[in-house]
Short mmCIF file of C-alpha atoms and ligand atoms in Angstrom, two decimals:
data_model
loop_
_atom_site.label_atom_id
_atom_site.label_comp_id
_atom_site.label_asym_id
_atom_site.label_seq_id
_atom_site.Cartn_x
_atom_site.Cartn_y
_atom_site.Cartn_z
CA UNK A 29 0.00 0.00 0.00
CA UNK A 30 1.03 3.42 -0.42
CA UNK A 31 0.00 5.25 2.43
CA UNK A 32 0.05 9.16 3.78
CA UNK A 33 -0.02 10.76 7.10
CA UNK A 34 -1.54 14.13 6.74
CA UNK A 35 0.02 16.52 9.35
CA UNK A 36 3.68 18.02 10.29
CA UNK A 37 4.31 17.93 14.20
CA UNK A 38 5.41 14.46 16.23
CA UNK A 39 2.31 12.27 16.66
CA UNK A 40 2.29 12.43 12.32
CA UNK A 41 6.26 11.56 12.62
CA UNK A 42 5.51 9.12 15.34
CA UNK A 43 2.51 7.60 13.16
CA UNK A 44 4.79 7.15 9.92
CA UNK A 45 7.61 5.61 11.83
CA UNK A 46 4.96 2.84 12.96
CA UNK A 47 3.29 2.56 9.99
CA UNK A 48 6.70 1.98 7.61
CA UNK A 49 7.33 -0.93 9.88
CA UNK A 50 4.02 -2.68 8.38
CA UNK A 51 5.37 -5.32 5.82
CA UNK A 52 2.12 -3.55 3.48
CA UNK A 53 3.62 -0.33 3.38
CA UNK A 54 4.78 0.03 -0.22
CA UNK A 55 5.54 3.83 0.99
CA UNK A 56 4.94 6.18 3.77
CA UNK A 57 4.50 9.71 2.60
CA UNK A 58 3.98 12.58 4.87
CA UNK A 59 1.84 15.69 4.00
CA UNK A 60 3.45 17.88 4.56
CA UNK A 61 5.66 17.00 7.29
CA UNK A 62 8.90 18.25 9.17
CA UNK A 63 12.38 18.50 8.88
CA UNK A 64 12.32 15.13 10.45
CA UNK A 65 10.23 12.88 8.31
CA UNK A 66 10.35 12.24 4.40
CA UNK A 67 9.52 12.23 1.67
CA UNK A 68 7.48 15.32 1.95
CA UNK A 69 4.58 16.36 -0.40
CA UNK A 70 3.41 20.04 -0.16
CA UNK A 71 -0.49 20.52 1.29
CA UNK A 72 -3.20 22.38 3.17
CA UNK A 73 -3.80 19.47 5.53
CA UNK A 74 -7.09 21.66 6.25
CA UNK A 75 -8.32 22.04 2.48
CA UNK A 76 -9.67 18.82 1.54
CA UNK A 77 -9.67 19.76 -2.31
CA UNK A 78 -6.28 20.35 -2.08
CA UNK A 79 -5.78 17.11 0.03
CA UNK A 80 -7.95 14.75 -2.39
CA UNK A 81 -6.00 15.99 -5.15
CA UNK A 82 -2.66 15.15 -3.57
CA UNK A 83 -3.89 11.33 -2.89
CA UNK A 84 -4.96 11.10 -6.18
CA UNK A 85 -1.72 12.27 -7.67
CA UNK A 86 0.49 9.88 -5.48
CA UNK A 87 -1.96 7.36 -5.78
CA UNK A 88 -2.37 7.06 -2.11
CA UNK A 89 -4.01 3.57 -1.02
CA UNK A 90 -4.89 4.88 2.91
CA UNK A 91 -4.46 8.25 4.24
CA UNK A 92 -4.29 8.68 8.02
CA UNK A 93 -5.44 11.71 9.21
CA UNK A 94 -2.91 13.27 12.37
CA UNK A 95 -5.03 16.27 13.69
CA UNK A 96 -8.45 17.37 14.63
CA UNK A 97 -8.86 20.60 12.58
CA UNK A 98 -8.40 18.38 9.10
CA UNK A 99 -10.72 16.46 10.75
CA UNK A 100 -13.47 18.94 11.77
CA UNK A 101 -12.90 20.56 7.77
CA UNK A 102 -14.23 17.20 6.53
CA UNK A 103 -10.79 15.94 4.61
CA UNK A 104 -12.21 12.29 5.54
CA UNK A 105 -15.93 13.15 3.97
CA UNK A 106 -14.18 14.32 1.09
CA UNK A 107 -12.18 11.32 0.24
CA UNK A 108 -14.98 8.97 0.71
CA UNK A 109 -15.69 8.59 -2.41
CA UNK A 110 -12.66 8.25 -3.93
CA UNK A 111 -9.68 5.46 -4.47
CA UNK A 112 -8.04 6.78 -1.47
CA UNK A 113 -9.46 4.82 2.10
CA UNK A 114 -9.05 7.69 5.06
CA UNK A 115 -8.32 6.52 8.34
CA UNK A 116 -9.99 9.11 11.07
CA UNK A 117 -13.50 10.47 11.70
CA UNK A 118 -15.99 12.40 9.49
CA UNK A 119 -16.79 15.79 10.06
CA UNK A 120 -20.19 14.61 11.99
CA UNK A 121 -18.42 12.29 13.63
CA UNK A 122 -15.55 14.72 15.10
CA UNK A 123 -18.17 16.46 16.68
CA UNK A 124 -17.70 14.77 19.76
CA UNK A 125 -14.17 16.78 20.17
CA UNK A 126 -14.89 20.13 17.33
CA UNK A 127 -17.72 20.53 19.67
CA UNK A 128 -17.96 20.87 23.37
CA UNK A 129 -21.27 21.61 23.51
CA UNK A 130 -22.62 18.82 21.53
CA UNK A 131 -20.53 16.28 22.85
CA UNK A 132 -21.89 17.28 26.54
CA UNK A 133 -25.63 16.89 25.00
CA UNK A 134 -24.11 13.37 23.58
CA UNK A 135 -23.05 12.48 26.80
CA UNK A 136 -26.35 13.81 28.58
CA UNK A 137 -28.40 11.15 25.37
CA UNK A 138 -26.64 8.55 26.42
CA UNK A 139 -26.26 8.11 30.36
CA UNK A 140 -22.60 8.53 30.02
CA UNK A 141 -20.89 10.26 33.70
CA UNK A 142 -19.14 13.73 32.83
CA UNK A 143 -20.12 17.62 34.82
CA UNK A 144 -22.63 18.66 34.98
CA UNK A 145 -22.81 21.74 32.58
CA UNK A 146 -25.25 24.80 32.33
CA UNK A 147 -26.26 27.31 29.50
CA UNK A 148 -25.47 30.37 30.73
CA UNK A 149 -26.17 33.72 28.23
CA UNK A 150 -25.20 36.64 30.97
CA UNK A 151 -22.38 36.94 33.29
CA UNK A 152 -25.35 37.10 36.26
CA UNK A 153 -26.04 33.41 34.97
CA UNK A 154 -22.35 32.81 35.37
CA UNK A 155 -22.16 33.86 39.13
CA UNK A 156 -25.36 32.06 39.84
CA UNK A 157 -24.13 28.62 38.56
CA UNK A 158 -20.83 29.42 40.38
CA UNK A 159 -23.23 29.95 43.27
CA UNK A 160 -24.79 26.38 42.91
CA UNK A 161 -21.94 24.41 42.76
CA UNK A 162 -19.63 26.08 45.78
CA UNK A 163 -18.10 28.83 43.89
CA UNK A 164 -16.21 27.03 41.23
CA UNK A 165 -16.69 26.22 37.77
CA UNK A 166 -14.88 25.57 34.89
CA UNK A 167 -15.89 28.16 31.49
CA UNK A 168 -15.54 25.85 27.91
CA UNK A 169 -15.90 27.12 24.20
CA UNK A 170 -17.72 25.40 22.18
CA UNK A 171 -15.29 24.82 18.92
CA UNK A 172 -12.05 23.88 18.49
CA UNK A 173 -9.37 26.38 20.79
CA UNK A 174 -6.12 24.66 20.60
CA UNK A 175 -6.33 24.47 24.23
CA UNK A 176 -7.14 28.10 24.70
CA UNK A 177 -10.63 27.77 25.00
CA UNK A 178 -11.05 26.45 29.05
CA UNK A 179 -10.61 27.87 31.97
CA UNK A 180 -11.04 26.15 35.47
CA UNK A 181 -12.07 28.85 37.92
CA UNK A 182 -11.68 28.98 41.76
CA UNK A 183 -14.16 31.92 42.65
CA UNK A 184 -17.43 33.51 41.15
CA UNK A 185 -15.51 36.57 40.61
CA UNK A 186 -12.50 34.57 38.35
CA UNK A 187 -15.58 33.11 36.90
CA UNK A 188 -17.53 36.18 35.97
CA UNK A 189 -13.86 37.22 34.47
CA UNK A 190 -12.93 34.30 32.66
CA UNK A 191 -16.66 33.64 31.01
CA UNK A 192 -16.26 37.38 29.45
CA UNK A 193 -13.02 37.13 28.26
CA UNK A 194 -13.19 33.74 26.94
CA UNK A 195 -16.45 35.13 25.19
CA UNK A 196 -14.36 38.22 23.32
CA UNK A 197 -11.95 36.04 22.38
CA UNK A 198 -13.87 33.90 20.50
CA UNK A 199 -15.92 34.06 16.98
CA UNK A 200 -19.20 36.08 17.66
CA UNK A 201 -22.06 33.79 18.16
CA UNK A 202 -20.04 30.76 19.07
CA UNK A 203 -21.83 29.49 22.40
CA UNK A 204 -19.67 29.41 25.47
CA UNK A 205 -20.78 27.12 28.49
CA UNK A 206 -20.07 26.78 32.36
CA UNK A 207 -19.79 23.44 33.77
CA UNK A 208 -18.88 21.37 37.60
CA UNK A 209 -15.39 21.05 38.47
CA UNK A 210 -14.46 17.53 38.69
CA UNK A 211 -11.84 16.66 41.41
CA UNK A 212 -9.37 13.75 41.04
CA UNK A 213 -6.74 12.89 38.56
CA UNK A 214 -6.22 12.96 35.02
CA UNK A 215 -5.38 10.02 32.65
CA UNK A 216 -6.12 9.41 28.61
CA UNK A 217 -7.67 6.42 27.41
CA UNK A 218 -7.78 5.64 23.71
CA UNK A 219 -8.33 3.11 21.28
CA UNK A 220 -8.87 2.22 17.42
CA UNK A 221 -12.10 1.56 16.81
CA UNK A 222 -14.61 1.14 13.50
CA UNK A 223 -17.48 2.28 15.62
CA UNK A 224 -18.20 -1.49 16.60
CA UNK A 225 -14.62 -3.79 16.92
CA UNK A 226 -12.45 -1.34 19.72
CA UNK A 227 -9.05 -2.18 20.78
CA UNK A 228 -7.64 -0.10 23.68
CA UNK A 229 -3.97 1.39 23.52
CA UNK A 230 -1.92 1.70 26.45
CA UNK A 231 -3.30 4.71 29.06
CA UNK A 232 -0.78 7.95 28.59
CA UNK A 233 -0.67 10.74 30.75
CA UNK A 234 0.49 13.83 29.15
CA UNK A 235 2.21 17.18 31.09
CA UNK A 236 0.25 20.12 29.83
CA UNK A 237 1.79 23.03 32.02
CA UNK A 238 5.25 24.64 30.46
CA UNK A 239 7.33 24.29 33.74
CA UNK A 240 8.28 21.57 36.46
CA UNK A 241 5.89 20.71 39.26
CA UNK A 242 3.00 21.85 37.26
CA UNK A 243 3.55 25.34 37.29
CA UNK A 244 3.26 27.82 34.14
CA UNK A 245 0.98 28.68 31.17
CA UNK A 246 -0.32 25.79 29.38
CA UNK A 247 1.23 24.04 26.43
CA UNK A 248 0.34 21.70 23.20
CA UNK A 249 2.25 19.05 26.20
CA UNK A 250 5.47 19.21 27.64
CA UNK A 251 6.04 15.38 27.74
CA UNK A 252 4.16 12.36 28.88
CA UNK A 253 4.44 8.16 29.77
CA UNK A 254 2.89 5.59 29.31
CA UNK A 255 1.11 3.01 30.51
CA UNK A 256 0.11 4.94 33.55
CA UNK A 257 0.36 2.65 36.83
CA UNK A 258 -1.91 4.24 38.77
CA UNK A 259 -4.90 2.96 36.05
CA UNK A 260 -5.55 -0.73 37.26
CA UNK A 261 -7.53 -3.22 35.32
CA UNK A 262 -10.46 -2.36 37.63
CA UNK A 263 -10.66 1.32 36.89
CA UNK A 264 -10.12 0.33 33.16
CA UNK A 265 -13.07 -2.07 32.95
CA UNK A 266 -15.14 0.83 34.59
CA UNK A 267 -14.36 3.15 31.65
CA UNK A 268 -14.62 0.42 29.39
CA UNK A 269 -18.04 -0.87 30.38
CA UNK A 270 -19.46 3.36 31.79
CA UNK A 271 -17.74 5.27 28.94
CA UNK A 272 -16.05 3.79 25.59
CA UNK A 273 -18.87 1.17 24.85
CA UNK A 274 -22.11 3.48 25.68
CA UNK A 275 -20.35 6.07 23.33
CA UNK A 276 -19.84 3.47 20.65
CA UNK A 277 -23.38 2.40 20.89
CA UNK A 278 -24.38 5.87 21.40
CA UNK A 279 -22.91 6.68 18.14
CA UNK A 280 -24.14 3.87 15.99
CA UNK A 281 -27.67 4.59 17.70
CA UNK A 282 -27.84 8.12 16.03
CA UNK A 283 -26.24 6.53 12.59
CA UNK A 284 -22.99 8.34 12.80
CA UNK A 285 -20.45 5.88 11.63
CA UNK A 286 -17.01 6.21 13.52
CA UNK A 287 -14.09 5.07 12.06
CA UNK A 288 -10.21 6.52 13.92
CA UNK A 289 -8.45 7.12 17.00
CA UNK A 290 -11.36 8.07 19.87
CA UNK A 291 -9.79 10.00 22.54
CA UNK A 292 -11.58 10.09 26.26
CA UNK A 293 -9.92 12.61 28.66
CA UNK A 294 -10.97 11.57 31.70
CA UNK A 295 -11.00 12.34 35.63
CA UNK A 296 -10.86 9.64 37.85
CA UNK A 297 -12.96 10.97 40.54
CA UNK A 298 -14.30 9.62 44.06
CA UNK A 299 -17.08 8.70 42.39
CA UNK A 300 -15.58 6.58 39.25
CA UNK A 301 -14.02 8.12 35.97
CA UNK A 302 -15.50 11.14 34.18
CA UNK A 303 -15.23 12.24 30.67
CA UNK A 304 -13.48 15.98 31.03
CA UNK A 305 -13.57 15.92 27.03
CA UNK A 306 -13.26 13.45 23.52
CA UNK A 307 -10.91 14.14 20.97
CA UNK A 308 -11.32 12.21 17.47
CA UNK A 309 -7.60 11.31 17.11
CA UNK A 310 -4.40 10.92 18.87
CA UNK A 311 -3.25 13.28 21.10
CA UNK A 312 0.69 14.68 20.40
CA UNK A 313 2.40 13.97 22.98
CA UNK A 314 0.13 10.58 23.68
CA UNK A 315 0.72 9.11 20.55
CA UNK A 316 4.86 9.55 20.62
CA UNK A 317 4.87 7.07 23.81
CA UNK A 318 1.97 4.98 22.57
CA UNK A 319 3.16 4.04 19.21
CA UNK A 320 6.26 2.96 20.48
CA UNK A 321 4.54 0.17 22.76
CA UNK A 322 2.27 -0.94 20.56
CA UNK A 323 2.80 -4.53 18.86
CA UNK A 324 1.45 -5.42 15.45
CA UNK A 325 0.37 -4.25 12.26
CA UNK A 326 -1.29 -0.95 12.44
CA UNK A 327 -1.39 -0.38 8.95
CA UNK A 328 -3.76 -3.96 8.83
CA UNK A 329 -5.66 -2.70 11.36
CA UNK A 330 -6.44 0.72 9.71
CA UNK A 331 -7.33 -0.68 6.56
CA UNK A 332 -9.37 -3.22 7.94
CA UNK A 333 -11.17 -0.47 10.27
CA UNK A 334 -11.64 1.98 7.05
CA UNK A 335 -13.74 -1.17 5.10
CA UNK A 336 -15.59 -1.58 8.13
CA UNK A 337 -14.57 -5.25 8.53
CA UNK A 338 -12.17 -5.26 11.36
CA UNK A 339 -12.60 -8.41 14.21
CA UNK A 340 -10.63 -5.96 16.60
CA UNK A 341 -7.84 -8.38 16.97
CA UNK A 342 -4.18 -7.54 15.73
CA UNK A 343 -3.00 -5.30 18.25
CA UNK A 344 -1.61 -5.75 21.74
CA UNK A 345 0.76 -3.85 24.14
CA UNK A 346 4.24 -4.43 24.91
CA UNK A 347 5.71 -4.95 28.28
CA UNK A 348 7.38 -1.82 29.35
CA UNK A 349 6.65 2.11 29.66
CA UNK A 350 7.61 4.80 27.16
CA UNK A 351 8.20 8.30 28.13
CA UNK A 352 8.56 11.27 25.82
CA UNK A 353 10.33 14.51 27.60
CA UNK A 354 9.58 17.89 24.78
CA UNK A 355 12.43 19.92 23.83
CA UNK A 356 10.77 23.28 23.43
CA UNK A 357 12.02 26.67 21.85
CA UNK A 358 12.61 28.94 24.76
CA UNK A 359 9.76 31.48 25.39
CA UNK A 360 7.33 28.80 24.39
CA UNK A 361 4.01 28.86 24.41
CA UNK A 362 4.72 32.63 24.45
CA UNK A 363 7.11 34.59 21.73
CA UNK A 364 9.47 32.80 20.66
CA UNK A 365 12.56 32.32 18.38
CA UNK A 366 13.16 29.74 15.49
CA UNK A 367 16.18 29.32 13.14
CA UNK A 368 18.27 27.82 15.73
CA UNK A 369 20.91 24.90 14.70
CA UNK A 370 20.18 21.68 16.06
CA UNK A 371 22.94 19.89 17.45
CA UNK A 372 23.60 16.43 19.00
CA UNK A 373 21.21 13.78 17.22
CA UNK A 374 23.65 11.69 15.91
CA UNK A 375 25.27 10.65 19.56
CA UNK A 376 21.56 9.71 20.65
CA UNK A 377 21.68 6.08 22.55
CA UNK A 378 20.35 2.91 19.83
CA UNK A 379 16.67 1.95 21.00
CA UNK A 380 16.14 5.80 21.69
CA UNK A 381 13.39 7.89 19.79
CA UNK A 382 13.49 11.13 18.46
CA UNK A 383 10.18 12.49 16.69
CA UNK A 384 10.51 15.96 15.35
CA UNK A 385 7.86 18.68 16.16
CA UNK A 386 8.91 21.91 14.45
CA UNK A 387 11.80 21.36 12.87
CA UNK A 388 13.05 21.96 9.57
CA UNK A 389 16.23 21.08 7.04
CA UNK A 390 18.10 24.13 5.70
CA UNK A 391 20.67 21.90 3.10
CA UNK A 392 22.31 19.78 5.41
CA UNK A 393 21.42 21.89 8.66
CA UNK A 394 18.48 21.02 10.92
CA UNK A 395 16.82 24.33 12.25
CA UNK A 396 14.18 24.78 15.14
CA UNK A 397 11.10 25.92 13.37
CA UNK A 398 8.07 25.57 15.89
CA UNK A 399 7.38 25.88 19.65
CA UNK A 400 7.56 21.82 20.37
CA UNK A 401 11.10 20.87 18.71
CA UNK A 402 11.33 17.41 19.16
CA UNK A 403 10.50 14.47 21.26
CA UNK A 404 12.88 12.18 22.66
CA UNK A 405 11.05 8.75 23.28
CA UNK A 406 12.92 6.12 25.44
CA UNK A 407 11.57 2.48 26.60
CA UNK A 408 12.11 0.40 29.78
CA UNK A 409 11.23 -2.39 31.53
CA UNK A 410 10.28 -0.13 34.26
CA UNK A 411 9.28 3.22 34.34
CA UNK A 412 12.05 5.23 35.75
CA UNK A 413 14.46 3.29 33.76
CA UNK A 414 12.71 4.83 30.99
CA UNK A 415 13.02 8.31 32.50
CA UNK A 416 16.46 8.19 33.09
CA UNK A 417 17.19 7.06 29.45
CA UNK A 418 15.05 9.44 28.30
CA UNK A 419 17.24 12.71 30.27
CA UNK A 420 20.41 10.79 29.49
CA UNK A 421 19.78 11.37 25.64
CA UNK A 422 18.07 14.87 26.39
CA UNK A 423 21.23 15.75 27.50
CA UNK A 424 23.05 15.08 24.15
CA UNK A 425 21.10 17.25 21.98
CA UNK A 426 21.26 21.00 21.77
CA UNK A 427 19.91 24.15 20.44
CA UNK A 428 19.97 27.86 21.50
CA UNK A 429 17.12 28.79 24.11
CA UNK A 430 16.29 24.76 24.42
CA UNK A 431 13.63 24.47 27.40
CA UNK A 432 13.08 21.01 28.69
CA UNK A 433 10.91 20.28 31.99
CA UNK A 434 12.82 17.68 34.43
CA UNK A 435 10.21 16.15 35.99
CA UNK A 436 7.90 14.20 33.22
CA UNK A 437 7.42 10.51 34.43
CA UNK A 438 8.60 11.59 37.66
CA UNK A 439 5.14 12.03 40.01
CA UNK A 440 2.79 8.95 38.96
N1 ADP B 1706 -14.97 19.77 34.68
C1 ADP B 1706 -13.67 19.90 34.90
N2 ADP B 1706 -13.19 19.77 36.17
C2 ADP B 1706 -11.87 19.92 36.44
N3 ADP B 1706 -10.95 20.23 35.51
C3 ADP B 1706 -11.37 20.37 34.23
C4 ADP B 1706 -12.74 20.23 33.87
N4 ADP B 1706 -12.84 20.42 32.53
C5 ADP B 1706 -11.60 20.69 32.10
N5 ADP B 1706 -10.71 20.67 33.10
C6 ADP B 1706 -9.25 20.92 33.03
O1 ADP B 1706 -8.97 21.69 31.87
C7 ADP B 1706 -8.16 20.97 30.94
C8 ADP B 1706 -8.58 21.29 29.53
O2 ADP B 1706 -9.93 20.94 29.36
P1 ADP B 1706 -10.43 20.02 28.15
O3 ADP B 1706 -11.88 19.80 28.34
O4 ADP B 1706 -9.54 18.84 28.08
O5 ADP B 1706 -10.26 20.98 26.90
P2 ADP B 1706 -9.11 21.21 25.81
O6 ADP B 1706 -8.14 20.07 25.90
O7 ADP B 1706 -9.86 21.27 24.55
O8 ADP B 1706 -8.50 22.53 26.19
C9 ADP B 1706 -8.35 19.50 31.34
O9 ADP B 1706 -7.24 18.73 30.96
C10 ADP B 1706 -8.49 19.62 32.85
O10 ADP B 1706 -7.23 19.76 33.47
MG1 MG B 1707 -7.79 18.32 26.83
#
């Protein structure tokens, strides 16, 4: 098979390096990559003209969609009826993450545990939910935010803030909802699913804030690990049996065929695991430690899933943990500069990873061209083993400004 990955940051380099290691893959193109991954082919992974015309021209046999906002612009819909199969959701179907909103009405259809959540069109109605549930709340746009678009507040008066200014800094019109904090801790769960067969990948947890101990703005994901020991097979059947198969049969009940990487973010509370949100594809930094554990043949298992005909056997995890610790372009997720010379790959340890973010080649010069650089991947039988790996090789690569935190894998 020929096959593409449509995207350019680490999960799509991550992806391609998995899915060249299927004896199918003919070729592994990526559209339109990094300065780590080739060959390259030049697209809008967003336009879905422009991507069906690439496929065709290539003569791609599978395309697997990296990122949501591809997703959301209906590049899957589009290649439907075409040569082409497209691994990843249709437009409808991403709903459940290019839509808070309806996903929470999803989840409300279907008897499956998230917050509660409240319509709320003045800041008076803000305050007054705030009121109801102890003074805290979290605010949530509706559509797609890159992370921008929540904010968990700790008093009415935050609230009142944060529900105004996440408002103004959104499209005009687009609704923008208050809902219960959730207390507990934080752990993905995905799996590859055709809306009925559903295998579940290893549970990642990713570290979202910019600096160590948690502390900082927010990021795209500063590192993560995986599996996460704290998730025990009890816990696991819960979401299995509370969340992933009521949302499967959820979707098939309203006839919206789901085909991809689901996504459930979840909060494992007092009172069992929570969805805090889906997303309709891998997450990056998630898929850079899942990938790596993941035996079998993906690329069999994506076709199979894209004809609708998969038996959801053919894919199983590896012993071990994986743990991905970000090299970031100081300043990030603020200003920051790009250009810098890359320095150090080659003396990376055999057996370790390194997935490029934003990078780029400049003749035989790698430069720093994004905010998340690159991700150095290492495996172990245990999970500090992994960590330590992972620092030892962080320490061999360089660039000017390079801003790694030192404590991913470390709290569990
Ligand atoms: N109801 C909630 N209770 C507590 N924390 C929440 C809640 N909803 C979101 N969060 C926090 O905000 C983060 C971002 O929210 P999420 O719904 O995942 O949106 P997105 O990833 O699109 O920004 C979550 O990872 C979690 O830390
Ligand atoms: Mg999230």
């Amino acid at each position: 098979m020929n096959v593409g990955v449509l995207g350019s940051g680490g999960r799509e380099h991550a992806l391609a390096w998995k899915l060249a290691q299927s004896p199918h893959a003919e070729s592994v193109v990526i559209l339109p990559g990094n300065g780590g991954t080739s060959p390259n082919v030049t697209v809008c992974p967003t336009d879905p003209e422009d991507v069906a015309a690439v496929c065709e021209r290539l003569d791609l046999d599978l395309l697997v969609v990296g990122g949501e906002e591809a997703l959301a612009a209906g590049v899957v819909d589009r290649l439907q009826a075409t040569s082409t199969l497209a691994f990843g959701p249709t437009a409808a179907a991403t709903r459940l993450e290019s839509s808070k909103l309806w996903a929470k009405r999803f989840m409300e259809r279907h008897g499956i545990p998230s917050a509660e959540h409240a319509d709320v069109g003045s800041t008076a109605e803000v305050l007054a939910a705030a009121d109801r549930w102890g003074g805290r709340l979290v605010v949530k746009a509706d559509g797609l935010a890159a992370g921008k678009g929540v904010v968990v507040c700790d008093s009415p008066a935050r609230a009142g803030e944060a529900w105004e200014d996440v408002r103004r800094s959104r499209p005009a019109g687009e609704p923008v909802f208050v809902e219960r904090v959730l207390e507990g801790w934080e752990v993905s769960v995905l799996c590859v699913t055709d809306g009925r067969a559903c295998a579940l990948l290893p549970a990642a947890q990713d570290h979202k804030a910019a600096y160590d101990g948690d502390r900082g703005p927010n990021t795209g994901g500063m590192g993560a690990f995986a599996p996460v020991p704290a998730l025990d097979t009890g816990v696991l059947e819960v979401v299995r049996r509370t969340i992933l198969e009521p949302t499967l049969a959820g979707l098939r009940s309203e006839g919206i065929a789901y085909c991809g990487f689901l996504y459930l973010g979840l909060m494992v509370t007092s009172d069992g695991p929570k969805v805090l949100e889906y997303n309709a594809r891998l997450g990056d930094p998630e898929a850079e430690v899942i990938l790596p554990l993941l035996r079998g043949d993906l690329l069999d298992v994506m076709r199979a899933c894209c004809r609708g005909a998969w038996n959801g056997t053919g894919l199983s995890a590896a012993d071990g943990f994986a743990v991905d610790v970000v090299l970031a372009s100081g300043g990030y997720p603020g200003a920051y500069a790009t250009g810098h010379e890359i320095v150090g790959l080659e003396s990376v340890e055999p057996g370790v990873l390194v997935f490029h973010g934003g990078t780029r080649r400049a003749g035989d010069r790698l430069l720093t061209s994004g905010g998340r650089v690159l991700h150095v991947v290492a495996r172990g039988d245990v999970l500090t083993e992994a960590v330590d790996r992972a620092y030892r090789n962080v320490a061999r690569i360089r660039f000017a400004g390079m801003h790694a935190r030192r404590d991913i894998g470390r709290r569990h």
